[in-house]
DNA sequence: TTTTTATATAGATAAAAGTCTATATATTGA
DNA sequence: TCAATATATAGACTTTTATCTATATAAAAA
């Protein structure tokens, strides 16, 4: 099969002309509708009938009487032209931000604040469909390499991929302990103290872990690693139940997430890291993506900061 | 509006090629599917994107990542190409008698036997849709002039229209009276006798009336016209209830339609007329129409004659 | 780094689409 | 029968489509 479908049904223009003839009831009427000369229409219809290889109508006196083939073709022509009109509408919606998809992939820790950023954007552009993928760092990196999404959110940026980035928000890492822990009473805790307590840590590859390790190396502190846990929520619950202390993004405590936990007043903390919005270098941002980027850098950032301040986190 | 839709969405071939790219996931894959060179596909897609005036995809590494516009276009392309495939099927059905419409317009009197002719044809070609229009003579003539149907059935052919015709079946006109009428006892009734009885006649323009008038003029008989009635069935019931006698097509009595009525044995009757199948001269008969014509002239005629013989009508 | 695998661009070309003007033909209605 | 109304055909022309070959460019894999 050579798959040359179009050869059997004529051109789109011919369908358009035929439909005008069908609806106008005559060649001349169609030619006037389309601002063409009568022979032009006559010709195109003749060609169309030749490619179809069946007569489309018969001329009885002054009237055109359409054959079964003519009726069938008219039906198809209507369907097809309507499909095109629908497409045009869709495309102009896409051009005008009245449709389309914004795809974002984020590492798990950022799931605590990202929805608070997307909410107002959604409200502003209700017709835009947002697809948010929450995955672990490696999965987000894979999606980044494959160019699957518009934006990616990291705390610790991957190094071997060429990207564009913007530093978006401070991501302070704070030490937490259960409410009844002896250290919670103290107003100023020395960093060295932390070595004594059993420490709960995120898994290797985690951005949080990377930042903690860098920080401790710098301050020449050896942690007393008790357990590796792959989830912030699980770590919080482990801390609550007295298994140890930990250092986590302050955002994991925001928006009602600090029940039963106390932030320790350790002197050089918090560890100052940042959240980054990243996208593949060279990838042409869609209009929607651009719009989102502008939003993030202006209102989005402001809104989020003020929300976090209300939560009394030292962001 | 210049109504040049096609200018905005490319050619059918381009849609076809784009769909191959979309489904194959790469330009090269598409070119192999379609037996084209890679630059050909690349070019056509580029043109398509230019007419749409939006990028359809982005190349990320070795993969193509489609934009929203690309996805929308692919959906439309699928719809459109499927419409064409459906059309092709329909057309080839039409070519092969596996679809299509046979349109016939008949004068009211012939409605008594025409269905018995169409029945077996329908069974033989179950996919063919038959549209039977039963109307008065003038309406059938109007449809004939406008070329609205494939065939027309008359007893008395119109004179001022150029047509092709075939004489199909005898249409004997017989005299009828109610069962209790004094004449029903007689075995041989003189034609003149008819002048005495009140006579019920079809309306002017009716083929039956035309034939009766011609016949009576020839035999120099003056009828005692009592009433003009526009329907065979109404005439039969008027005769039954003793309003008078009449002359009607024997076929109106066939297939169980003679209850309460008796055919009078008037000597030079029945009046011998015929049923004709007619169609516009110069109108190209469709394959279906041709098939029907052949059927009518062979099996159709035979079947109908033998059915009528069983009804003991002297056809 | 080189090879392999993809896509894009340039330049050429045959065929088809799409349009026109001028003219012929057919039908209807006065 | 003639004027009015329709459709069809002929011939010409421009633009676009749909291809190709050859070559450049880019990324991934070895």
XYZ file of C-alpha atoms (C1' of nucleotides) in Angstrom:
690
model
C 0.000 0.000 0.000
C 1.411 3.292 -1.095
C -0.872 4.967 1.417
C -1.827 7.789 -0.889
C -5.265 8.242 0.480
C -5.547 11.807 -0.648
C -5.266 10.787 -4.264
C -8.687 9.190 -4.016
C -10.632 11.993 -2.469
C -9.298 15.200 -3.972
C -7.960 18.243 -2.207
C -9.348 20.117 0.745
C -10.098 23.074 -1.491
C -12.141 20.831 -3.774
C -14.146 19.554 -0.839
C -14.769 23.121 0.189
C -15.951 24.052 -3.285
C -18.083 20.950 -3.582
C -19.771 21.688 -0.295
C -20.612 25.179 -1.489
C -22.171 23.667 -4.611
C -24.060 21.143 -2.527
C -25.389 23.703 -0.128
C -25.965 26.406 -2.695
C -27.666 23.933 -5.005
C -25.863 25.194 -8.082
C -22.452 25.841 -9.581
C -23.148 29.516 -10.081
C -24.420 30.009 -6.543
C -21.254 28.374 -5.244
C -19.022 30.517 -7.439
C -20.675 33.641 -6.032
C -20.376 32.419 -2.472
C -16.682 31.715 -2.902
C -15.864 34.745 -5.056
C -14.728 32.545 -7.911
C -15.738 32.413 -11.547
C -18.266 29.824 -12.631
C -15.825 27.834 -14.816
C -13.409 27.554 -11.907
C -16.015 25.872 -9.780
C -17.202 23.729 -12.661
C -13.651 22.590 -13.305
C -12.775 21.782 -9.733
C -15.943 19.761 -9.298
C -15.216 17.890 -12.492
C -11.735 17.035 -11.259
C -13.133 15.935 -7.941
C -15.624 13.633 -9.646
C -12.772 12.220 -11.721
C -10.638 11.384 -8.693
C -13.638 9.865 -6.933
C -14.424 8.115 -10.202
C -18.176 8.409 -9.758
C -20.640 11.067 -10.880
C -21.554 13.356 -8.013
C -24.704 14.819 -9.507
C -26.777 15.068 -12.626
C -28.091 18.120 -14.235
C -31.849 17.862 -14.705
C -33.055 20.949 -16.454
C -31.710 23.828 -14.438
C -31.279 21.875 -11.262
C -28.544 19.692 -9.945
C -29.668 16.354 -8.554
C -27.022 14.746 -6.371
C -26.218 11.056 -6.552
C -25.699 8.811 -3.557
C -21.977 9.344 -4.005
C -22.573 13.083 -3.976
C -24.514 12.895 -0.738
C -21.862 10.718 0.857
C -19.106 13.075 -0.226
C -21.007 16.086 1.107
C -21.370 14.436 4.489
C -17.672 13.667 4.648
C -16.763 17.140 3.442
C -18.834 18.689 6.210
C -17.199 16.477 8.824
C -13.729 17.217 7.582
C -14.166 20.955 7.287
C -15.702 21.062 10.737
C -12.713 19.186 12.099
C -10.503 21.879 10.642
C -12.593 24.647 12.121
C -12.378 22.956 15.509
C -8.629 22.681 15.123
C -8.327 26.349 14.260
C -10.242 27.257 17.381
C -8.052 25.030 19.472
C -4.882 26.474 17.991
C -5.962 30.040 18.525
C -6.864 29.131 22.097
C -3.363 27.769 22.492
C -1.927 30.964 21.076
C -4.028 33.044 23.420
C -3.488 31.099 26.650
C -7.079 29.894 26.525
C -5.934 26.301 26.354
C -2.857 24.179 26.767
C -0.855 22.283 29.305
C 1.848 23.267 31.726
C 3.928 20.308 32.817
C 6.085 20.481 35.921
C 8.114 17.782 37.620
C 9.277 18.383 41.192
C 11.295 16.528 43.790
C 9.292 15.258 46.729
C 10.375 17.851 49.267
C 9.060 20.705 47.182
C 5.587 19.234 47.161
C 4.998 21.117 50.407
C 4.981 24.527 48.819
C 4.575 24.028 45.038
C 0.801 23.541 45.235
C 0.528 26.867 47.069
C 2.290 28.440 44.125
C 0.180 26.749 41.468
C -3.143 27.508 43.128
C -3.302 31.234 42.303
C -1.887 30.616 38.808
C -4.663 28.127 38.132
C -7.226 30.653 39.190
C -5.786 33.299 36.929
C -5.663 30.971 33.874
C -8.452 28.507 34.491
C -8.330 27.036 30.981
C -4.730 25.915 31.348
C -4.314 22.336 32.389
C -1.473 21.777 34.864
C 0.231 18.421 35.134
C 2.345 18.149 38.277
C 4.649 15.167 38.628
C 6.105 14.552 42.099
C 8.997 12.096 41.968
C 12.345 11.411 43.547
C 15.393 13.314 42.422
C 16.616 10.708 39.941
C 13.249 10.410 38.266
C 12.990 14.154 37.903
C 16.464 14.228 36.366
C 15.432 11.523 33.893
C 12.371 13.485 32.859
C 14.565 16.566 32.474
C 16.947 14.748 30.111
C 14.066 13.476 28.044
C 12.535 16.945 27.880
C 9.211 15.667 29.137
C 8.113 18.727 31.092
C 8.214 22.483 30.906
C 9.856 23.020 34.310
C 11.657 21.061 36.992
C 12.122 22.004 40.623
C 15.270 21.054 42.512
C 17.016 22.107 45.671
C 20.336 20.580 44.633
C 20.806 21.103 40.898
C 22.052 18.188 38.775
C 25.521 18.934 37.393
C 25.911 17.125 34.094
C 22.923 18.605 32.245
C 22.867 21.956 30.504
C 20.019 23.918 31.952
C 18.656 27.359 32.524
C 17.762 28.036 36.147
C 16.292 30.636 38.402
C 16.846 30.722 42.149
C 13.342 30.846 43.407
C 12.992 30.643 47.188
C 15.194 30.137 50.250
C 15.044 26.580 51.456
C 16.319 26.694 55.068
C 17.099 23.346 56.610
C 16.317 23.207 60.304
C 16.936 20.688 63.043
C 13.891 19.082 64.623
C 13.308 17.096 67.784
C 10.256 15.690 69.544
C 8.425 18.045 71.957
C 9.667 16.238 75.086
C 13.317 16.183 74.020
C 15.752 17.648 76.642
C 17.380 20.010 74.098
C 14.115 21.791 73.337
C 14.422 23.772 76.598
C 17.759 25.350 75.622
C 17.858 28.705 73.908
C 21.254 28.308 72.323
C 22.566 24.916 71.334
C 26.119 24.331 70.140
C 26.408 22.589 66.801
C 28.714 19.916 68.266
C 25.883 18.773 70.511
C 24.219 17.264 67.472
C 26.832 14.520 67.214
C 25.594 12.932 70.403
C 21.983 12.445 69.336
C 20.936 9.623 67.012
C 20.407 11.230 63.592
C 17.807 10.331 60.974
C 18.901 10.986 57.388
C 17.337 11.042 53.894
C 18.646 8.494 51.364
C 21.682 9.044 49.125
C 20.883 11.206 46.105
C 18.497 13.360 48.075
C 19.177 17.066 47.808
C 18.545 17.530 51.514
C 21.154 14.890 52.368
C 23.634 16.458 49.985
C 23.237 19.843 51.678
C 23.542 18.368 55.182
C 26.680 16.425 54.293
C 28.319 19.482 52.708
C 27.465 21.569 55.753
C 28.756 19.061 58.273
C 31.976 18.499 56.327
C 32.548 22.229 56.342
C 32.005 22.410 60.098
C 33.950 19.184 60.679
C 31.145 17.479 62.466
C 30.610 13.715 62.475
C 26.937 12.758 62.609
C 25.651 9.814 64.578
C 23.696 8.222 61.718
C 20.963 5.990 63.041
C 18.739 5.383 60.099
C 18.213 6.273 56.404
C 14.619 7.046 55.467
C 13.339 7.865 51.991
C 10.559 10.224 52.940
C 10.303 13.496 54.798
C 6.981 12.553 56.320
C 8.361 9.248 57.554
C 11.330 11.061 59.096
C 9.013 13.482 60.900
C 7.037 10.621 62.381
C 10.205 8.794 63.377
C 11.413 11.929 65.164
C 8.056 12.330 66.898
C 8.230 8.809 68.227
C 11.672 9.500 69.741
C 13.912 7.573 67.361
C 16.222 10.524 66.984
C 16.583 14.046 65.642
C 16.967 15.232 62.050
C 17.495 18.191 59.764
C 14.801 18.898 57.207
C 13.545 21.663 54.976
C 11.596 24.163 57.068
C 8.887 23.905 54.436
C 8.064 20.380 55.524
C 6.822 22.006 58.745
C 4.807 24.694 57.039
C 1.074 24.736 56.488
C 0.155 22.810 59.599
C 2.868 20.178 59.396
C 4.752 20.769 62.702
C 2.480 18.943 65.160
C 4.525 17.274 67.916
C 7.830 18.624 66.618
C 10.052 21.421 67.853
C 12.737 23.298 65.943
C 16.073 23.215 67.797
C 17.864 26.535 68.312
C 21.227 25.270 67.078
C 23.598 28.144 66.503
C 24.842 28.131 62.856
C 21.598 26.630 61.564
C 19.534 26.837 59.474
C 21.536 25.519 56.556
C 20.869 27.974 53.802
C 19.913 26.282 50.531
C 17.527 27.374 47.788
C 14.790 26.072 45.550
C 15.489 26.332 41.818
C 13.203 26.309 38.844
C 15.108 24.684 36.006
C 14.486 23.892 32.333
C 16.487 22.372 29.548
C 18.897 24.751 27.873
C 17.853 25.415 24.277
C 14.317 24.209 24.778
C 11.947 26.817 23.446
C 9.586 27.710 26.247
C 5.958 27.659 25.178
C 3.898 30.798 25.681
C 2.248 29.137 28.631
C 5.608 28.211 30.122
C 6.835 31.766 29.676
C 3.740 33.140 31.291
C 4.221 30.828 34.216
C 7.851 31.810 34.578
C 6.923 35.495 34.754
C 4.264 34.709 37.298
C 6.669 32.706 39.442
C 9.258 35.463 39.515
C 6.800 38.181 40.490
C 3.437 37.598 42.188
C 4.020 33.906 42.778
C 7.137 34.473 44.798
C 5.568 37.310 46.807
C 2.426 35.379 47.611
C 4.355 32.362 48.742
C 6.802 34.365 50.867
C 4.012 36.147 52.693
C 2.200 32.875 53.275
C 5.354 31.357 54.698
C 5.951 34.425 56.912
C 2.501 33.945 58.374
C 3.606 30.451 59.251
C 6.443 32.112 61.239
C 9.226 30.364 59.449
C 12.443 32.306 59.051
C 12.596 31.996 55.311
C -14.263 35.994 4.813
C -12.373 34.542 1.897
C -13.201 31.083 3.193
C -9.809 29.679 2.434
C -9.701 27.319 5.296
C -7.233 24.968 3.683
C -4.596 27.625 3.637
C -4.389 27.397 7.402
C -4.061 23.688 7.860
C -1.900 22.389 5.037
C -2.663 19.643 2.579
C -4.126 16.230 3.204
C -0.831 14.661 2.255
C 0.921 16.763 4.882
C -1.519 15.605 7.514
C -0.868 12.047 6.462
C 2.873 12.531 6.736
C 2.586 14.309 10.051
C 0.498 11.512 11.461
C 3.141 9.007 10.435
C 5.756 11.114 12.245
C 3.519 11.389 15.288
C 2.825 7.704 15.445
C 6.276 6.571 14.421
C 7.834 9.019 16.873
C 10.496 10.165 14.432
C 11.002 11.660 11.006
C 13.074 8.744 9.829
C 10.559 6.168 11.015
C 7.841 8.019 9.140
C 9.903 8.236 5.980
C 10.396 4.474 6.062
C 6.718 3.818 6.694
C 5.726 5.987 3.762
C 8.546 4.955 1.416
C 9.849 8.489 1.227
C 13.270 9.966 1.848
C 13.965 11.573 5.184
C 14.368 15.125 3.790
C 10.999 14.852 2.081
C 9.270 14.172 5.351
C 11.334 16.791 7.131
C 10.389 19.371 4.509
C 6.683 18.648 4.467
C 6.465 18.814 8.225
C 8.337 22.078 8.196
C 5.883 23.520 5.686
C 2.981 22.255 7.715
C 4.337 23.946 10.837
C 4.753 27.131 8.832
C 1.151 27.174 7.630
C -0.074 26.397 11.142
C 2.350 29.031 12.359
C 3.198 27.156 15.527
C 5.954 24.654 16.321
C 4.588 21.114 16.288
C 7.397 19.503 18.225
C 10.842 19.993 19.655
C 13.826 17.831 19.213
C 15.249 16.838 22.587
C 18.326 14.761 22.059
C 17.255 12.015 19.699
C 13.600 12.227 20.522
C 10.804 14.377 19.256
C 8.645 15.936 21.953
C 5.322 17.168 20.566
C 3.832 20.469 21.610
C 0.197 21.008 22.498
C -0.337 22.217 18.943
C 1.258 19.004 17.681
C -1.046 16.877 19.788
C -4.086 18.829 18.626
C -3.050 18.540 15.000
C -2.487 14.806 15.346
C -5.971 14.344 16.753
C -7.510 16.279 13.908
C -5.392 14.452 11.346
C -6.617 11.115 12.687
C -10.239 12.229 12.543
C -9.915 13.569 9.049
C -8.094 10.580 7.625
C -10.620 8.259 9.229
C -13.417 10.246 7.629
C -11.770 9.643 4.288
C -11.394 5.949 4.926
C -15.059 5.761 5.835
C -15.953 7.604 2.673
C -13.885 5.221 0.578
C -15.712 2.285 2.084
C -19.048 3.876 1.423
C -18.151 4.671 -2.159
C -16.935 1.193 -2.891
C -20.128 -0.152 -1.348
C -22.064 2.083 -3.696
C -20.058 0.786 -6.602
C -20.678 -2.807 -5.579
C -24.421 -2.577 -4.807
C -23.656 -2.973 -1.136
C -25.228 0.383 -0.400
C -27.289 3.065 -2.016
C -30.811 4.174 -2.561
C -33.434 3.333 -5.124
C -36.087 5.997 -5.377
C -39.428 5.282 -7.002
C -42.505 7.469 -7.257
C -45.790 5.808 -8.141
C -49.378 6.903 -8.702
C -51.753 5.781 -6.003
C -53.414 2.973 -7.927
C -50.161 1.144 -8.435
C -49.586 0.978 -4.710
C -51.588 -2.252 -4.734
C -48.996 -4.255 -6.572
C -45.717 -2.302 -6.402
C -44.871 -3.483 -2.883
C -45.235 -7.077 -4.059
C -42.636 -6.306 -6.682
C -40.242 -4.571 -4.337
C -40.407 -7.235 -1.634
C -38.310 -9.866 -3.384
C -35.886 -7.215 -4.696
C -35.309 -6.010 -1.167
C -34.556 -9.515 -0.049
C -32.045 -10.023 -2.811
C -30.223 -6.706 -2.123
C -30.790 -6.118 1.576
C -28.267 -3.270 1.782
C -30.113 -1.148 -0.747
C -32.451 1.368 0.725
C -35.702 1.783 -1.189
C -37.645 4.998 -0.989
C -41.160 4.607 -2.350
C -43.231 7.726 -2.858
C -46.954 7.211 -3.430
C -48.631 10.350 -4.770
C -51.256 11.528 -7.172
C -50.522 11.693 -10.872
C -49.641 15.375 -10.929
C -47.244 15.091 -8.032
C -45.524 12.151 -9.677
C -45.213 14.140 -12.893
C -43.676 17.031 -10.978
C -41.130 14.735 -9.396
C -40.372 13.308 -12.821
C -39.689 16.750 -14.283
C -37.434 17.595 -11.383
C -35.594 14.287 -11.753
C -36.099 13.458 -8.120
C -36.409 9.674 -8.419
C -34.951 6.800 -10.371
C -38.263 5.479 -11.679
C -41.876 6.494 -11.993
C -44.896 4.270 -12.456
C -47.855 5.401 -14.504
C -50.810 3.820 -16.187
C -51.441 6.822 -18.395
C -48.131 8.286 -19.504
C -47.689 12.051 -19.419
C -47.230 13.402 -22.926
C -45.077 16.505 -22.787
C -42.028 15.030 -21.103
C -39.299 13.131 -22.872
C -38.985 9.776 -21.169
C -37.873 6.238 -21.594
C -40.550 3.694 -20.726
C -41.179 0.006 -20.489
C -44.614 -1.528 -20.591
C -44.625 -3.588 -17.492
C -47.931 -5.273 -16.662
C -51.492 -5.348 -17.963
C -53.785 -3.118 -15.969
C -57.312 -4.325 -16.711
C -60.081 -2.016 -15.554
C -63.163 -3.902 -14.390
C -66.659 -2.858 -13.370
C -67.647 -3.456 -9.766
C -70.936 -3.502 -7.939
C -72.038 -4.411 -4.417
C -72.760 -8.086 -3.706
C -76.531 -7.527 -3.522
C -76.783 -5.565 -6.796
C -79.359 -6.915 -9.294
C -76.808 -7.042 -12.129
C -74.521 -9.432 -10.280
C -76.826 -12.339 -11.146
C -76.463 -11.825 -14.919
C -73.831 -13.733 -16.852
C -73.612 -11.339 -19.739
C -74.332 -7.678 -19.337
C -74.580 -5.254 -22.251
C -72.294 -2.244 -22.036
C -75.238 0.132 -22.543
C -76.762 -1.092 -19.271
C -74.055 0.826 -17.439
C -75.566 4.173 -18.391
C -78.563 3.517 -16.168
C -76.648 2.932 -12.934
C -75.224 5.836 -10.898
C -71.482 5.849 -11.630
C -68.630 6.727 -9.244
C -65.581 8.211 -10.946
C -62.004 9.128 -10.044
C -61.030 12.802 -10.224
C -59.850 14.577 -13.352
C -56.177 13.907 -14.069
C -56.417 10.349 -12.849
C -55.094 7.734 -15.288
C -58.037 5.483 -14.545
C -60.506 8.255 -15.401
C -58.621 9.056 -18.558
C -58.853 5.417 -19.715
C -62.554 5.133 -18.857
C -63.398 8.348 -20.692
C -61.465 7.281 -23.782
C -63.173 3.912 -23.743
C -66.690 5.292 -23.315
C -66.157 7.897 -26.046
C -65.091 5.137 -28.399
C -68.206 3.095 -27.578
C -70.424 6.207 -27.558
C -71.719 5.644 -24.087
C -72.819 8.420 -21.787
C -72.122 7.666 -18.128
C -74.490 8.644 -15.358
C -71.869 10.407 -13.212
C -72.977 10.527 -9.591
C -69.847 11.433 -7.713
C -66.130 12.147 -8.125
C -63.938 10.535 -5.538
C -60.164 10.930 -5.243
C -59.309 7.525 -3.896
C -59.745 3.953 -5.065
C -60.378 2.716 -1.576
C -63.056 5.351 -0.989
C -64.717 4.394 -4.260
C -64.755 0.723 -3.245
C -66.426 1.565 0.050
C -68.936 3.859 -1.691
C -69.799 1.006 -4.060
C -70.145 -1.440 -1.144
C -72.613 0.889 0.566
C -74.792 0.999 -2.578
C -74.002 4.518 -3.808
C -73.434 3.227 -7.310
C -71.137 1.169 -9.499
C -67.632 1.982 -10.801
C -64.788 0.839 -12.999
C -61.424 0.336 -11.323
C -58.100 -1.369 -11.851
C -58.484 -5.068 -11.173
C -55.393 -4.748 -9.006
C -57.308 -2.759 -6.436
C -59.231 -6.002 -5.797
C -56.155 -8.207 -5.585
C -54.462 -9.434 -2.440
C -57.629 -9.672 -0.372
C -59.203 -6.407 -1.430
C -62.515 -7.621 -2.955
C -64.633 -8.170 0.191
C -68.288 -7.213 -0.425
C -67.676 -6.401 -4.085
C -68.496 -8.321 -7.244
C -67.000 -7.913 -10.678
C -69.731 -7.346 -13.296
C -69.594 -9.516 -16.452
C -70.013 -6.601 -18.838
C -69.258 -7.731 -22.374
C -66.440 -5.570 -23.859
C -64.755 -5.091 -20.491
C -62.170 -5.159 -19.026
C -60.690 -1.983 -20.457
C -57.159 -2.977 -21.387
C -54.576 -0.564 -20.144
C -51.007 -1.134 -18.933
C -48.630 -0.152 -16.192
C -45.487 1.583 -17.307
C -42.133 2.086 -15.669
C -40.806 5.403 -16.849
C -37.676 7.470 -16.320
C -36.342 10.744 -17.660
C -34.751 10.534 -21.069
C -31.061 11.265 -20.864
C -30.828 10.633 -17.143
C -27.968 8.265 -16.488
C -29.383 5.312 -14.569
C -27.361 4.432 -11.520
C -26.021 0.922 -11.169
C -28.733 0.240 -8.648
C -31.412 1.606 -10.960
C -30.123 -0.552 -13.800
C -30.092 -3.604 -11.587
C -33.654 -2.904 -10.574
C -34.740 -2.453 -14.187
C -33.290 -5.832 -15.127
C -34.981 -7.403 -12.158
C -38.343 -5.849 -13.045
C -38.200 -7.078 -16.622
C -37.362 -10.655 -15.694
C -38.059 -12.272 -12.339
C -40.043 -9.367 -10.981
C -42.593 -9.526 -13.749
C -42.886 -13.325 -13.553
C -43.331 -13.392 -9.810
C -45.964 -10.733 -9.872
C -47.913 -12.341 -12.723
C -48.037 -15.695 -11.003
C -49.135 -14.052 -7.767
C -51.913 -12.247 -9.582
C -52.980 -15.453 -11.339
C -53.373 -17.120 -7.987
C -55.674 -14.289 -7.140
C -57.770 -15.389 -10.169
C -57.623 -12.077 -11.918
C -57.566 -12.182 -15.691
C -54.455 -10.139 -16.082
C 37.353 11.234 19.971
C 35.227 8.986 16.373
C 31.335 6.623 14.568
C 26.616 6.120 14.232
C 22.126 7.808 14.115
C 18.992 11.720 13.419
C 17.224 15.900 11.634
C 17.679 20.163 8.723
C 18.855 22.787 4.635
C 19.796 23.783 -0.265
C 18.792 23.374 -4.872
C 16.415 21.166 -8.626
C 12.327 19.447 -10.965
C 7.943 17.261 -12.618
C 3.330 17.284 -11.775
C -0.839 19.111 -10.066
C -3.739 22.679 -8.209
C -6.151 26.620 -8.807
C -7.335 30.285 -11.168
C -8.550 33.207 -15.102
C -10.869 34.757 -19.916
C -13.327 33.479 -23.828
C -16.542 30.591 -25.794
C -19.773 26.730 -26.510
C -23.841 24.334 -25.144
C -28.252 23.404 -22.986
C -32.765 24.706 -20.808
C -36.433 27.779 -19.462
C -39.609 31.157 -19.999
C -41.525 35.133 -22.349
C -38.112 31.755 -31.556
C -35.325 34.722 -28.835
C -33.479 36.393 -24.548
C -32.077 34.978 -20.130
C -29.985 31.745 -17.201
C -26.892 27.745 -16.322
C -23.252 24.584 -16.997
C -19.214 22.787 -19.701
C -14.973 23.109 -22.345
C -10.602 25.064 -24.140
C -6.439 27.227 -23.512
C -3.223 29.838 -20.757
C -0.758 30.997 -16.677
C 1.103 31.213 -11.777
C 1.819 29.017 -7.678
C 2.244 25.185 -4.818
C 3.018 20.406 -3.883
C 5.691 16.663 -3.489
C 9.545 14.676 -4.536
C 14.496 13.803 -5.148
C 20.015 14.073 -4.318
C 23.661 16.020 -1.887
C 25.243 18.005 2.154
C 25.305 20.162 6.756
C 24.449 19.832 11.569
C 23.587 17.805 16.074
C 23.440 14.311 19.626
C 24.364 9.641 21.462
C 27.041 5.701 21.762
C 31.197 3.226 21.367
